[in-house]
């Protein structure tokens, strides 16, 4: 999944695709580099970000989704709002990616049920302006799994088909880099893959990578210089059974997915031969 943030202030690409023509071109480029899905978002979720209005979010994403979908691109919409999700699906989006897992807008699960599209349910504890204060866990892996499964129960009650639900641990969202929450979640991805739902991992250019790669003076690496580390996370996630990775630079990550798939296929063949 390649990312197109139609925002002036996203953490990971600093507003490079705010211009709609550029955003559309970038979406097609990501497909040419190997993206199976292009994720279009109009609201920044970087820590501390303030919300944009629904009207502004619609204005940003709908024309980009229309143009990409008309060009045959499988598009997902990255939104927490039911109305934006519905408008995006009407414009041709084929998946709804909701970083709040249905918590930000109670109408979202019913909108997704009506749209009959896959639904990415991410682990989330609150809006960006204060999400880091909620990064408190006794056991992050157990709590993220339990909170996600509670979300799934509630979403199923709204009529979403269970086979349409994708789970996401929400790396960087109410997760503390100092406490190592993101690494624990990656180390035990099977806590989510074992639910039977496909799993999406969004590590690309996140601050916990910049902190890992800090220089001798302790200054975190800038986000654009953490793409190689993102590729490493992609290979490990794909080998651990992730269904999808959400990334800013598609080509090297698509290569990493192919490497992991080749290793998994060889392991399957050897297991088959041993039986
Ligand atoms: N991360 C960002 C935005 N949307 N969606 C999902 N499903 N998972 C994520 O981890 C995720 C997301 C962070 O935004 P960025 O594109 O500005 O880095």
PDB file of C-alpha atoms and ligand atoms in Angstrom:
ATOM      1  CA  UNK A   1       0.000   0.000   0.000  1.00  0.00           C
ATOM      2  CA  UNK A   2       1.516   3.283  -1.144  1.00  0.00           C
ATOM      3  CA  UNK A   3       0.653   6.511   0.671  1.00  0.00           C
ATOM      4  CA  UNK A   4      -0.634   9.733  -0.873  1.00  0.00           C
ATOM      5  CA  UNK A   5      -1.170  12.320   1.865  1.00  0.00           C
ATOM      6  CA  UNK A   6      -3.108  15.244   0.371  1.00  0.00           C
ATOM      7  CA  UNK A   7      -2.164  17.393   3.365  1.00  0.00           C
ATOM      8  CA  UNK A   8       0.056  20.423   3.929  1.00  0.00           C
ATOM      9  CA  UNK A   9       1.470  19.095   7.216  1.00  0.00           C
ATOM     10  CA  UNK A  10       1.911  15.314   7.318  1.00  0.00           C
ATOM     11  CA  UNK A  11       4.840  14.212   9.401  1.00  0.00           C
ATOM     12  CA  UNK A  12       6.198  11.792   6.845  1.00  0.00           C
ATOM     13  CA  UNK A  13       6.241  13.770   3.627  1.00  0.00           C
ATOM     14  CA  UNK A  14       5.908  17.375   4.726  1.00  0.00           C
ATOM     15  CA  UNK A  15       3.100  18.358   2.364  1.00  0.00           C
ATOM     16  CA  UNK A  16       4.792  17.210  -0.864  1.00  0.00           C
ATOM     17  CA  UNK A  17       1.472  15.978  -2.332  1.00  0.00           C
ATOM     18  CA  UNK A  18      -0.889  18.751  -1.175  1.00  0.00           C
ATOM     19  CA  UNK A  19      -1.313  19.939  -4.755  1.00  0.00           C
ATOM     20  CA  UNK A  20      -3.991  17.729  -6.321  1.00  0.00           C
ATOM     21  CA  UNK A  21      -2.333  17.285  -9.700  1.00  0.00           C
ATOM     22  CA  UNK A  22       0.868  16.229  -7.956  1.00  0.00           C
ATOM     23  CA  UNK A  23      -1.059  13.894  -5.663  1.00  0.00           C
ATOM     24  CA  UNK A  24      -2.732  12.186  -8.635  1.00  0.00           C
ATOM     25  CA  UNK A  25       0.542  11.811 -10.504  1.00  0.00           C
ATOM     26  CA  UNK A  26       2.188  10.434  -7.371  1.00  0.00           C
ATOM     27  CA  UNK A  27      -0.594   7.838  -7.004  1.00  0.00           C
ATOM     28  CA  UNK A  28       0.001   6.558 -10.541  1.00  0.00           C
ATOM     29  CA  UNK A  29       3.767   6.536  -9.913  1.00  0.00           C
ATOM     30  CA  UNK A  30       3.291   4.398  -6.801  1.00  0.00           C
ATOM     31  CA  UNK A  31       1.335   1.837  -8.838  1.00  0.00           C
ATOM     32  CA  UNK A  32       4.091   1.806 -11.468  1.00  0.00           C
ATOM     33  CA  UNK A  33       6.542   1.054  -8.634  1.00  0.00           C
ATOM     34  CA  UNK A  34       4.504  -1.957  -7.514  1.00  0.00           C
ATOM     35  CA  UNK A  35       1.791  -0.712  -5.129  1.00  0.00           C
ATOM     36  CA  UNK A  36      -1.321  -2.909  -5.084  1.00  0.00           C
ATOM     37  CA  UNK A  37      -3.325  -0.219  -3.266  1.00  0.00           C
ATOM     38  CA  UNK A  38      -2.944   3.576  -3.050  1.00  0.00           C
ATOM     39  CA  UNK A  39      -4.046   5.045   0.298  1.00  0.00           C
ATOM     40  CA  UNK A  40      -5.360   8.605  -0.071  1.00  0.00           C
ATOM     41  CA  UNK A  41      -5.734  10.726   3.065  1.00  0.00           C
ATOM     42  CA  UNK A  42      -6.698  14.357   3.650  1.00  0.00           C
ATOM     43  CA  UNK A  43      -6.106  14.682   7.379  1.00  0.00           C
ATOM     44  CA  UNK A  44      -2.711  14.596   9.058  1.00  0.00           C
ATOM     45  CA  UNK A  45      -2.495  12.279  12.070  1.00  0.00           C
ATOM     46  CA  UNK A  46       0.987  13.281  13.186  1.00  0.00           C
ATOM     47  CA  UNK A  47       1.304  13.632  16.969  1.00  0.00           C
ATOM     48  CA  UNK A  48      -0.065  17.014  18.031  1.00  0.00           C
ATOM     49  CA  UNK A  49      -1.999  17.644  14.786  1.00  0.00           C
ATOM     50  CA  UNK A  50      -5.320  19.495  14.949  1.00  0.00           C
ATOM     51  CA  UNK A  51      -8.303  18.190  12.984  1.00  0.00           C
ATOM     52  CA  UNK A  52      -9.366  19.550   9.589  1.00  0.00           C
ATOM     53  CA  UNK A  53     -13.032  20.218   8.812  1.00  0.00           C
ATOM     54  CA  UNK A  54     -15.078  17.588   7.033  1.00  0.00           C
ATOM     55  CA  UNK A  55     -15.591  19.953   4.088  1.00  0.00           C
ATOM     56  CA  UNK A  56     -11.872  20.523   3.716  1.00  0.00           C
ATOM     57  CA  UNK A  57     -11.130  16.807   3.972  1.00  0.00           C
ATOM     58  CA  UNK A  58     -13.696  16.060   1.234  1.00  0.00           C
ATOM     59  CA  UNK A  59     -12.289  18.831  -0.939  1.00  0.00           C
ATOM     60  CA  UNK A  60      -8.800  17.349  -0.616  1.00  0.00           C
ATOM     61  CA  UNK A  61      -9.472  13.665  -1.207  1.00  0.00           C
ATOM     62  CA  UNK A  62     -12.489  13.217  -3.486  1.00  0.00           C
ATOM     63  CA  UNK A  63     -10.995  14.597  -6.744  1.00  0.00           C
ATOM     64  CA  UNK A  64      -7.772  12.622  -6.193  1.00  0.00           C
ATOM     65  CA  UNK A  65      -9.691   9.397  -5.532  1.00  0.00           C
ATOM     66  CA  UNK A  66     -11.914   9.982  -8.577  1.00  0.00           C
ATOM     67  CA  UNK A  67      -8.952  10.487 -10.878  1.00  0.00           C
ATOM     68  CA  UNK A  68      -6.996   7.488  -9.580  1.00  0.00           C
ATOM     69  CA  UNK A  69     -10.006   5.161  -9.545  1.00  0.00           C
ATOM     70  CA  UNK A  70     -10.950   6.251 -13.085  1.00  0.00           C
ATOM     71  CA  UNK A  71      -7.416   5.286 -14.100  1.00  0.00           C
ATOM     72  CA  UNK A  72      -7.898   1.769 -12.687  1.00  0.00           C
ATOM     73  CA  UNK A  73      -5.974   2.234  -9.424  1.00  0.00           C
ATOM     74  CA  UNK A  74      -7.260   0.305  -6.378  1.00  0.00           C
ATOM     75  CA  UNK A  75      -7.715   3.155  -3.906  1.00  0.00           C
ATOM     76  CA  UNK A  76      -8.220   3.147  -0.155  1.00  0.00           C
ATOM     77  CA  UNK A  77      -9.339   6.201   1.765  1.00  0.00           C
ATOM     78  CA  UNK A  78      -7.565   7.092   5.006  1.00  0.00           C
ATOM     79  CA  UNK A  79     -10.300   8.776   7.026  1.00  0.00           C
ATOM     80  CA  UNK A  80     -11.976   8.730  10.436  1.00  0.00           C
ATOM     81  CA  UNK A  81     -15.240  10.222   9.115  1.00  0.00           C
ATOM     82  CA  UNK A  82     -18.216   8.188   7.893  1.00  0.00           C
ATOM     83  CA  UNK A  83     -19.297  10.865   5.433  1.00  0.00           C
ATOM     84  CA  UNK A  84     -15.838  11.070   3.897  1.00  0.00           C
ATOM     85  CA  UNK A  85     -15.667   7.275   3.669  1.00  0.00           C
ATOM     86  CA  UNK A  86     -19.043   7.150   1.903  1.00  0.00           C
ATOM     87  CA  UNK A  87     -18.074   9.929  -0.520  1.00  0.00           C
ATOM     88  CA  UNK A  88     -14.746   8.228  -1.196  1.00  0.00           C
ATOM     89  CA  UNK A  89     -16.433   4.910  -1.975  1.00  0.00           C
ATOM     90  CA  UNK A  90     -18.870   6.740  -4.280  1.00  0.00           C
ATOM     91  CA  UNK A  91     -15.808   8.263  -5.986  1.00  0.00           C
ATOM     92  CA  UNK A  92     -14.322   4.784  -6.508  1.00  0.00           C
ATOM     93  CA  UNK A  93     -12.394   3.863  -3.324  1.00  0.00           C
ATOM     94  CA  UNK A  94     -12.401   0.127  -2.638  1.00  0.00           C
ATOM     95  CA  UNK A  95     -11.243   0.050   0.982  1.00  0.00           C
ATOM     96  CA  UNK A  96     -11.719   2.208   4.081  1.00  0.00           C
ATOM     97  CA  UNK A  97      -8.680   2.746   6.298  1.00  0.00           C
ATOM     98  CA  UNK A  98      -9.821   4.187   9.630  1.00  0.00           C
ATOM     99  CA  UNK A  99      -6.974   4.912  12.051  1.00  0.00           C
ATOM    100  CA  UNK A 100      -9.520   5.243  14.853  1.00  0.00           C
ATOM    101  CA  UNK A 101     -11.041   1.796  14.257  1.00  0.00           C
ATOM    102  CA  UNK A 102     -14.523   3.305  14.350  1.00  0.00           C
ATOM    103  CA  UNK A 103     -14.014   5.233  17.593  1.00  0.00           C
ATOM    104  CA  UNK A 104     -13.754   8.763  16.184  1.00  0.00           C
ATOM    105  CA  UNK A 105     -17.080   8.635  14.344  1.00  0.00           C
ATOM    106  CA  UNK A 106     -19.735   6.233  15.643  1.00  0.00           C
ATOM    107  CA  UNK A 107     -21.414   6.243  12.209  1.00  0.00           C
ATOM    108  CA  UNK A 108     -18.332   4.808  10.504  1.00  0.00           C
ATOM    109  CA  UNK A 109     -18.936   1.050  10.995  1.00  0.00           C
ATOM    110  CA  UNK A 110     -22.469   1.301   9.561  1.00  0.00           C
ATOM    111  CA  UNK A 111     -21.178   3.356   6.615  1.00  0.00           C
ATOM    112  CA  UNK A 112     -18.559   0.675   5.906  1.00  0.00           C
ATOM    113  CA  UNK A 113     -21.161  -2.089   6.271  1.00  0.00           C
ATOM    114  CA  UNK A 114     -23.371  -0.312   3.726  1.00  0.00           C
ATOM    115  CA  UNK A 115     -20.429   0.205   1.356  1.00  0.00           C
ATOM    116  CA  UNK A 116     -19.456  -3.519   1.574  1.00  0.00           C
ATOM    117  CA  UNK A 117     -15.751  -2.791   1.287  1.00  0.00           C
ATOM    118  CA  UNK A 118     -12.801  -4.037   3.374  1.00  0.00           C
ATOM    119  CA  UNK A 119     -12.241  -2.077   6.570  1.00  0.00           C
ATOM    120  CA  UNK A 120      -8.833  -1.469   8.183  1.00  0.00           C
ATOM    121  CA  UNK A 121      -9.413  -1.223  11.934  1.00  0.00           C
ATOM    122  CA  UNK A 122      -6.383   0.336  13.598  1.00  0.00           C
ATOM    123  CA  UNK A 123      -5.578   0.375  17.320  1.00  0.00           C
ATOM    124  CA  UNK A 124      -6.244   3.914  18.552  1.00  0.00           C
ATOM    125  CA  UNK A 125      -6.750   5.565  21.899  1.00  0.00           C
ATOM    126  CA  UNK A 126      -7.474   9.170  21.009  1.00  0.00           C
ATOM    127  CA  UNK A 127      -6.982  12.078  18.648  1.00  0.00           C
ATOM    128  CA  UNK A 128      -3.512  13.268  17.670  1.00  0.00           C
ATOM    129  CA  UNK A 129      -3.452  16.373  19.851  1.00  0.00           C
ATOM    130  CA  UNK A 130      -3.049  14.284  23.014  1.00  0.00           C
ATOM    131  CA  UNK A 131      -2.580  10.698  21.884  1.00  0.00           C
ATOM    132  CA  UNK A 132       0.906  10.317  23.331  1.00  0.00           C
ATOM    133  CA  UNK A 133      -0.387  10.905  26.878  1.00  0.00           C
ATOM    134  CA  UNK A 134      -2.396   7.678  26.439  1.00  0.00           C
ATOM    135  CA  UNK A 135       0.660   5.541  25.674  1.00  0.00           C
ATOM    136  CA  UNK A 136       0.458   3.744  29.023  1.00  0.00           C
ATOM    137  CA  UNK A 137       0.363  -0.058  29.091  1.00  0.00           C
ATOM    138  CA  UNK A 138       1.116  -2.882  31.508  1.00  0.00           C
ATOM    139  CA  UNK A 139       1.441  -5.264  28.534  1.00  0.00           C
ATOM    140  CA  UNK A 140       1.196  -3.452  25.213  1.00  0.00           C
ATOM    141  CA  UNK A 141       0.775  -6.566  23.051  1.00  0.00           C
ATOM    142  CA  UNK A 142      -2.023  -8.044  25.172  1.00  0.00           C
ATOM    143  CA  UNK A 143      -3.831  -4.708  25.532  1.00  0.00           C
ATOM    144  CA  UNK A 144      -3.629  -3.791  21.852  1.00  0.00           C
ATOM    145  CA  UNK A 145      -4.966  -7.229  20.907  1.00  0.00           C
ATOM    146  CA  UNK A 146      -7.796  -7.054  23.441  1.00  0.00           C
ATOM    147  CA  UNK A 147      -8.775  -3.497  22.522  1.00  0.00           C
ATOM    148  CA  UNK A 148      -8.802  -4.378  18.821  1.00  0.00           C
ATOM    149  CA  UNK A 149     -10.926  -7.472  19.400  1.00  0.00           C
ATOM    150  CA  UNK A 150     -13.407  -5.373  21.383  1.00  0.00           C
ATOM    151  CA  UNK A 151     -13.575  -2.980  18.424  1.00  0.00           C
ATOM    152  CA  UNK A 152     -14.176  -5.916  16.071  1.00  0.00           C
ATOM    153  CA  UNK A 153     -17.091  -7.149  18.206  1.00  0.00           C
ATOM    154  CA  UNK A 154     -18.697  -3.737  18.162  1.00  0.00           C
ATOM    155  CA  UNK A 155     -18.108  -3.295  14.405  1.00  0.00           C
ATOM    156  CA  UNK A 156     -19.604  -6.707  13.634  1.00  0.00           C
ATOM    157  CA  UNK A 157     -22.743  -5.677  15.516  1.00  0.00           C
ATOM    158  CA  UNK A 158     -23.074  -2.820  12.990  1.00  0.00           C
ATOM    159  CA  UNK A 159     -23.276  -5.299  10.127  1.00  0.00           C
ATOM    160  CA  UNK A 160     -19.714  -5.395   8.774  1.00  0.00           C
ATOM    161  CA  UNK A 161     -18.854  -8.786   7.280  1.00  0.00           C
ATOM    162  CA  UNK A 162     -16.097 -10.385   9.435  1.00  0.00           C
ATOM    163  CA  UNK A 163     -14.166 -11.375   6.298  1.00  0.00           C
ATOM    164  CA  UNK A 164     -13.839  -7.653   5.453  1.00  0.00           C
ATOM    165  CA  UNK A 165     -11.967  -6.689   8.633  1.00  0.00           C
ATOM    166  CA  UNK A 166      -8.219  -6.007   8.577  1.00  0.00           C
ATOM    167  CA  UNK A 167      -6.398  -5.340  11.867  1.00  0.00           C
ATOM    168  CA  UNK A 168      -3.557  -2.861  12.398  1.00  0.00           C
ATOM    169  CA  UNK A 169      -1.519  -2.425  15.609  1.00  0.00           C
ATOM    170  CA  UNK A 170      -1.316   1.343  15.049  1.00  0.00           C
ATOM    171  CA  UNK A 171       2.437   1.823  15.307  1.00  0.00           C
ATOM    172  CA  UNK A 172       3.213   5.336  16.572  1.00  0.00           C
ATOM    173  CA  UNK A 173      -0.373   6.001  17.709  1.00  0.00           C
ATOM    174  CA  UNK A 174      -0.441   6.209  21.516  1.00  0.00           C
ATOM    175  CA  UNK A 175       2.747   4.120  21.519  1.00  0.00           C
ATOM    176  CA  UNK A 176       5.827   5.369  23.299  1.00  0.00           C
ATOM    177  CA  UNK A 177       9.153   5.130  21.460  1.00  0.00           C
ATOM    178  CA  UNK A 178      10.944   5.331  24.840  1.00  0.00           C
ATOM    179  CA  UNK A 179       8.983   2.364  26.221  1.00  0.00           C
ATOM    180  CA  UNK A 180       9.599   0.297  23.066  1.00  0.00           C
ATOM    181  CA  UNK A 181       5.879  -0.307  22.456  1.00  0.00           C
ATOM    182  CA  UNK A 182       6.263  -0.346  18.662  1.00  0.00           C
ATOM    183  CA  UNK A 183       9.059  -2.930  18.787  1.00  0.00           C
ATOM    184  CA  UNK A 184       7.074  -5.171  21.145  1.00  0.00           C
ATOM    185  CA  UNK A 185       4.125  -5.116  18.745  1.00  0.00           C
ATOM    186  CA  UNK A 186       6.383  -5.999  15.823  1.00  0.00           C
ATOM    187  CA  UNK A 187       8.077  -8.750  17.841  1.00  0.00           C
ATOM    188  CA  UNK A 188       4.693 -10.374  18.521  1.00  0.00           C
ATOM    189  CA  UNK A 189       2.760  -9.738  15.343  1.00  0.00           C
ATOM    190  CA  UNK A 190       1.316 -13.251  15.725  1.00  0.00           C
ATOM    191  CA  UNK A 191      -0.864 -11.839  18.517  1.00  0.00           C
ATOM    192  CA  UNK A 192      -2.805 -10.213  15.660  1.00  0.00           C
ATOM    193  CA  UNK A 193      -2.238 -12.656  12.771  1.00  0.00           C
ATOM    194  CA  UNK A 194      -3.539 -15.470  15.029  1.00  0.00           C
ATOM    195  CA  UNK A 195      -6.965 -13.775  15.125  1.00  0.00           C
ATOM    196  CA  UNK A 196      -7.500 -14.929  11.542  1.00  0.00           C
ATOM    197  CA  UNK A 197      -7.933 -11.352  10.282  1.00  0.00           C
ATOM    198  CA  UNK A 198      -5.437 -10.006   7.743  1.00  0.00           C
ATOM    199  CA  UNK A 199      -2.934  -7.627   9.369  1.00  0.00           C
ATOM    200  CA  UNK A 200      -1.666  -4.283   8.075  1.00  0.00           C
ATOM    201  CA  UNK A 201       1.556  -2.710   9.420  1.00  0.00           C
ATOM    202  CA  UNK A 202       2.288   1.004   9.091  1.00  0.00           C
ATOM    203  CA  UNK A 203       5.870   1.637  10.206  1.00  0.00           C
ATOM    204  CA  UNK A 204       7.008   3.780   7.298  1.00  0.00           C
ATOM    205  CA  UNK A 205       9.044   6.847   8.321  1.00  0.00           C
ATOM    206  CA  UNK A 206       7.688   6.785  11.867  1.00  0.00           C
ATOM    207  CA  UNK A 207       9.489   8.470  14.729  1.00  0.00           C
ATOM    208  CA  UNK A 208      10.435   5.232  16.469  1.00  0.00           C
ATOM    209  CA  UNK A 209      12.647   4.416  13.471  1.00  0.00           C
ATOM    210  CA  UNK A 210      14.270   7.849  13.579  1.00  0.00           C
ATOM    211  CA  UNK A 211      15.010   7.334  17.272  1.00  0.00           C
ATOM    212  CA  UNK A 212      16.520   3.895  16.710  1.00  0.00           C
ATOM    213  CA  UNK A 213      18.819   5.385  14.075  1.00  0.00           C
ATOM    214  CA  UNK A 214      19.836   8.402  16.179  1.00  0.00           C
ATOM    215  CA  UNK A 215      23.384   9.633  15.742  1.00  0.00           C
ATOM    216  CA  UNK A 216      26.048   9.708  18.480  1.00  0.00           C
ATOM    217  CA  UNK A 217      24.676  13.074  19.672  1.00  0.00           C
ATOM    218  CA  UNK A 218      21.285  11.435  20.241  1.00  0.00           C
ATOM    219  CA  UNK A 219      19.545  13.474  17.520  1.00  0.00           C
ATOM    220  CA  UNK A 220      16.893  11.334  15.784  1.00  0.00           C
ATOM    221  CA  UNK A 221      17.394  10.646  12.069  1.00  0.00           C
ATOM    222  CA  UNK A 222      15.106  12.774   9.891  1.00  0.00           C
ATOM    223  CA  UNK A 223      12.110  10.812   8.612  1.00  0.00           C
ATOM    224  CA  UNK A 224      13.208  10.820   4.970  1.00  0.00           C
ATOM    225  CA  UNK A 225      16.391   9.058   6.020  1.00  0.00           C
ATOM    226  CA  UNK A 226      14.607   6.128   7.644  1.00  0.00           C
ATOM    227  CA  UNK A 227      13.386   4.500   4.443  1.00  0.00           C
ATOM    228  CA  UNK A 228      15.976   1.714   4.621  1.00  0.00           C
ATOM    229  CA  UNK A 229      14.842   0.877   8.154  1.00  0.00           C
ATOM    230  CA  UNK A 230      11.247   0.861   6.875  1.00  0.00           C
ATOM    231  CA  UNK A 231      12.274  -1.738   4.291  1.00  0.00           C
ATOM    232  CA  UNK A 232      13.738  -3.895   7.074  1.00  0.00           C
ATOM    233  CA  UNK A 233      10.472  -3.677   9.027  1.00  0.00           C
ATOM    234  CA  UNK A 234       8.587  -4.583   5.849  1.00  0.00           C
ATOM    235  CA  UNK A 235      10.666  -7.728   5.297  1.00  0.00           C
ATOM    236  CA  UNK A 236      10.216  -8.823   8.907  1.00  0.00           C
ATOM    237  CA  UNK A 237       6.481  -8.045   8.910  1.00  0.00           C
ATOM    238  CA  UNK A 238       5.857  -9.867   5.645  1.00  0.00           C
ATOM    239  CA  UNK A 239       7.841 -12.871   6.905  1.00  0.00           C
ATOM    240  CA  UNK A 240       5.741 -12.800  10.086  1.00  0.00           C
ATOM    241  CA  UNK A 241       2.557 -13.055   8.023  1.00  0.00           C
ATOM    242  CA  UNK A 242       1.415  -9.434   7.564  1.00  0.00           C
ATOM    243  CA  UNK A 243      -1.070  -9.041   4.715  1.00  0.00           C
ATOM    244  CA  UNK A 244      -0.066  -5.495   3.824  1.00  0.00           C
ATOM    245  CA  UNK A 245       2.444  -2.774   4.663  1.00  0.00           C
ATOM    246  CA  UNK A 246       1.596   0.925   4.316  1.00  0.00           C
ATOM    247  CA  UNK A 247       4.661   2.749   2.966  1.00  0.00           C
ATOM    248  CA  UNK A 248       5.800   6.015   1.411  1.00  0.00           C
ATOM    249  CA  UNK A 249       8.476   4.568  -0.904  1.00  0.00           C
ATOM    250  CA  UNK A 250       6.979   1.653  -2.743  1.00  0.00           C
ATOM    251  CA  UNK A 251       9.690   0.047  -4.882  1.00  0.00           C
ATOM    252  CA  UNK A 252      12.147  -1.136  -2.220  1.00  0.00           C
ATOM    253  CA  UNK A 253       9.313  -2.226   0.062  1.00  0.00           C
ATOM    254  CA  UNK A 254       7.638  -4.173  -2.755  1.00  0.00           C
ATOM    255  CA  UNK A 255      10.996  -5.889  -3.321  1.00  0.00           C
ATOM    256  CA  UNK A 256      11.225  -6.748   0.386  1.00  0.00           C
ATOM    257  CA  UNK A 257       7.726  -8.267   0.277  1.00  0.00           C
ATOM    258  CA  UNK A 258       8.765 -10.419  -2.681  1.00  0.00           C
ATOM    259  CA  UNK A 259      11.859 -11.616  -0.835  1.00  0.00           C
ATOM    260  CA  UNK A 260       9.792 -12.564   2.216  1.00  0.00           C
ATOM    261  CA  UNK A 261       7.227 -14.317   0.015  1.00  0.00           C
ATOM    262  CA  UNK A 262       9.978 -16.371  -1.658  1.00  0.00           C
ATOM    263  CA  UNK A 263      11.345 -17.450   1.729  1.00  0.00           C
ATOM    264  CA  UNK A 264       7.874 -18.362   3.005  1.00  0.00           C
ATOM    265  CA  UNK A 265       7.131 -20.319  -0.191  1.00  0.00           C
ATOM    266  CA  UNK A 266      10.393 -22.273   0.174  1.00  0.00           C
ATOM    267  CA  UNK A 267       9.544 -23.040   3.799  1.00  0.00           C
ATOM    268  CA  UNK A 268       6.112 -24.311   2.714  1.00  0.00           C
ATOM    269  CA  UNK A 269       7.661 -26.501   0.018  1.00  0.00           C
ATOM    270  CA  UNK A 270      10.107 -28.056   2.487  1.00  0.00           C
ATOM    271  CA  UNK A 271       7.341 -28.653   5.000  1.00  0.00           C
ATOM    272  CA  UNK A 272       5.213 -30.269   2.265  1.00  0.00           C
ATOM    273  CA  UNK A 273       8.102 -32.529   1.197  1.00  0.00           C
ATOM    274  CA  UNK A 274       8.720 -33.606   4.794  1.00  0.00           C
ATOM    275  CA  UNK A 275       5.096 -34.759   5.209  1.00  0.00           C
TER     276      UNK A 275
HETATM  277  N1  LIG B   1      -0.226   5.705   9.895  1.00  0.00           N
HETATM  278  C1  LIG B   1      -0.442   6.944   9.444  1.00  0.00           C
HETATM  279  C2  LIG B   1      -1.593   7.248   8.719  1.00  0.00           C
HETATM  280  N2  LIG B   1      -2.498   6.284   8.420  1.00  0.00           N
HETATM  281  N3  LIG B   1      -3.170   4.034   8.541  1.00  0.00           N
HETATM  282  C3  LIG B   1      -2.961   2.800   9.001  1.00  0.00           C
HETATM  283  N4  LIG B   1      -3.859   1.817   8.722  1.00  0.00           N
HETATM  284  N5  LIG B   1      -1.862   2.466   9.739  1.00  0.00           N
HETATM  285  C4  LIG B   1      -0.926   3.389  10.064  1.00  0.00           C
HETATM  286  O1  LIG B   1       0.040   3.034  10.764  1.00  0.00           O
HETATM  287  C5  LIG B   1      -1.119   4.729   9.618  1.00  0.00           C
HETATM  288  C6  LIG B   1      -2.273   5.019   8.843  1.00  0.00           C
HETATM  289  C7  LIG B   1       0.588   7.973   9.732  1.00  0.00           C
HETATM  290  O2  LIG B   1       0.608   8.895   8.779  1.00  0.00           O
HETATM  291  P1  LIG B   1       1.777   9.316   7.759  1.00  0.00           P
HETATM  292  O3  LIG B   1       1.361   8.849   6.426  1.00  0.00           O
HETATM  293  O4  LIG B   1       1.718  10.787   7.919  1.00  0.00           O
HETATM  294  O5  LIG B   1       3.070   8.722   8.221  1.00  0.00           O
END
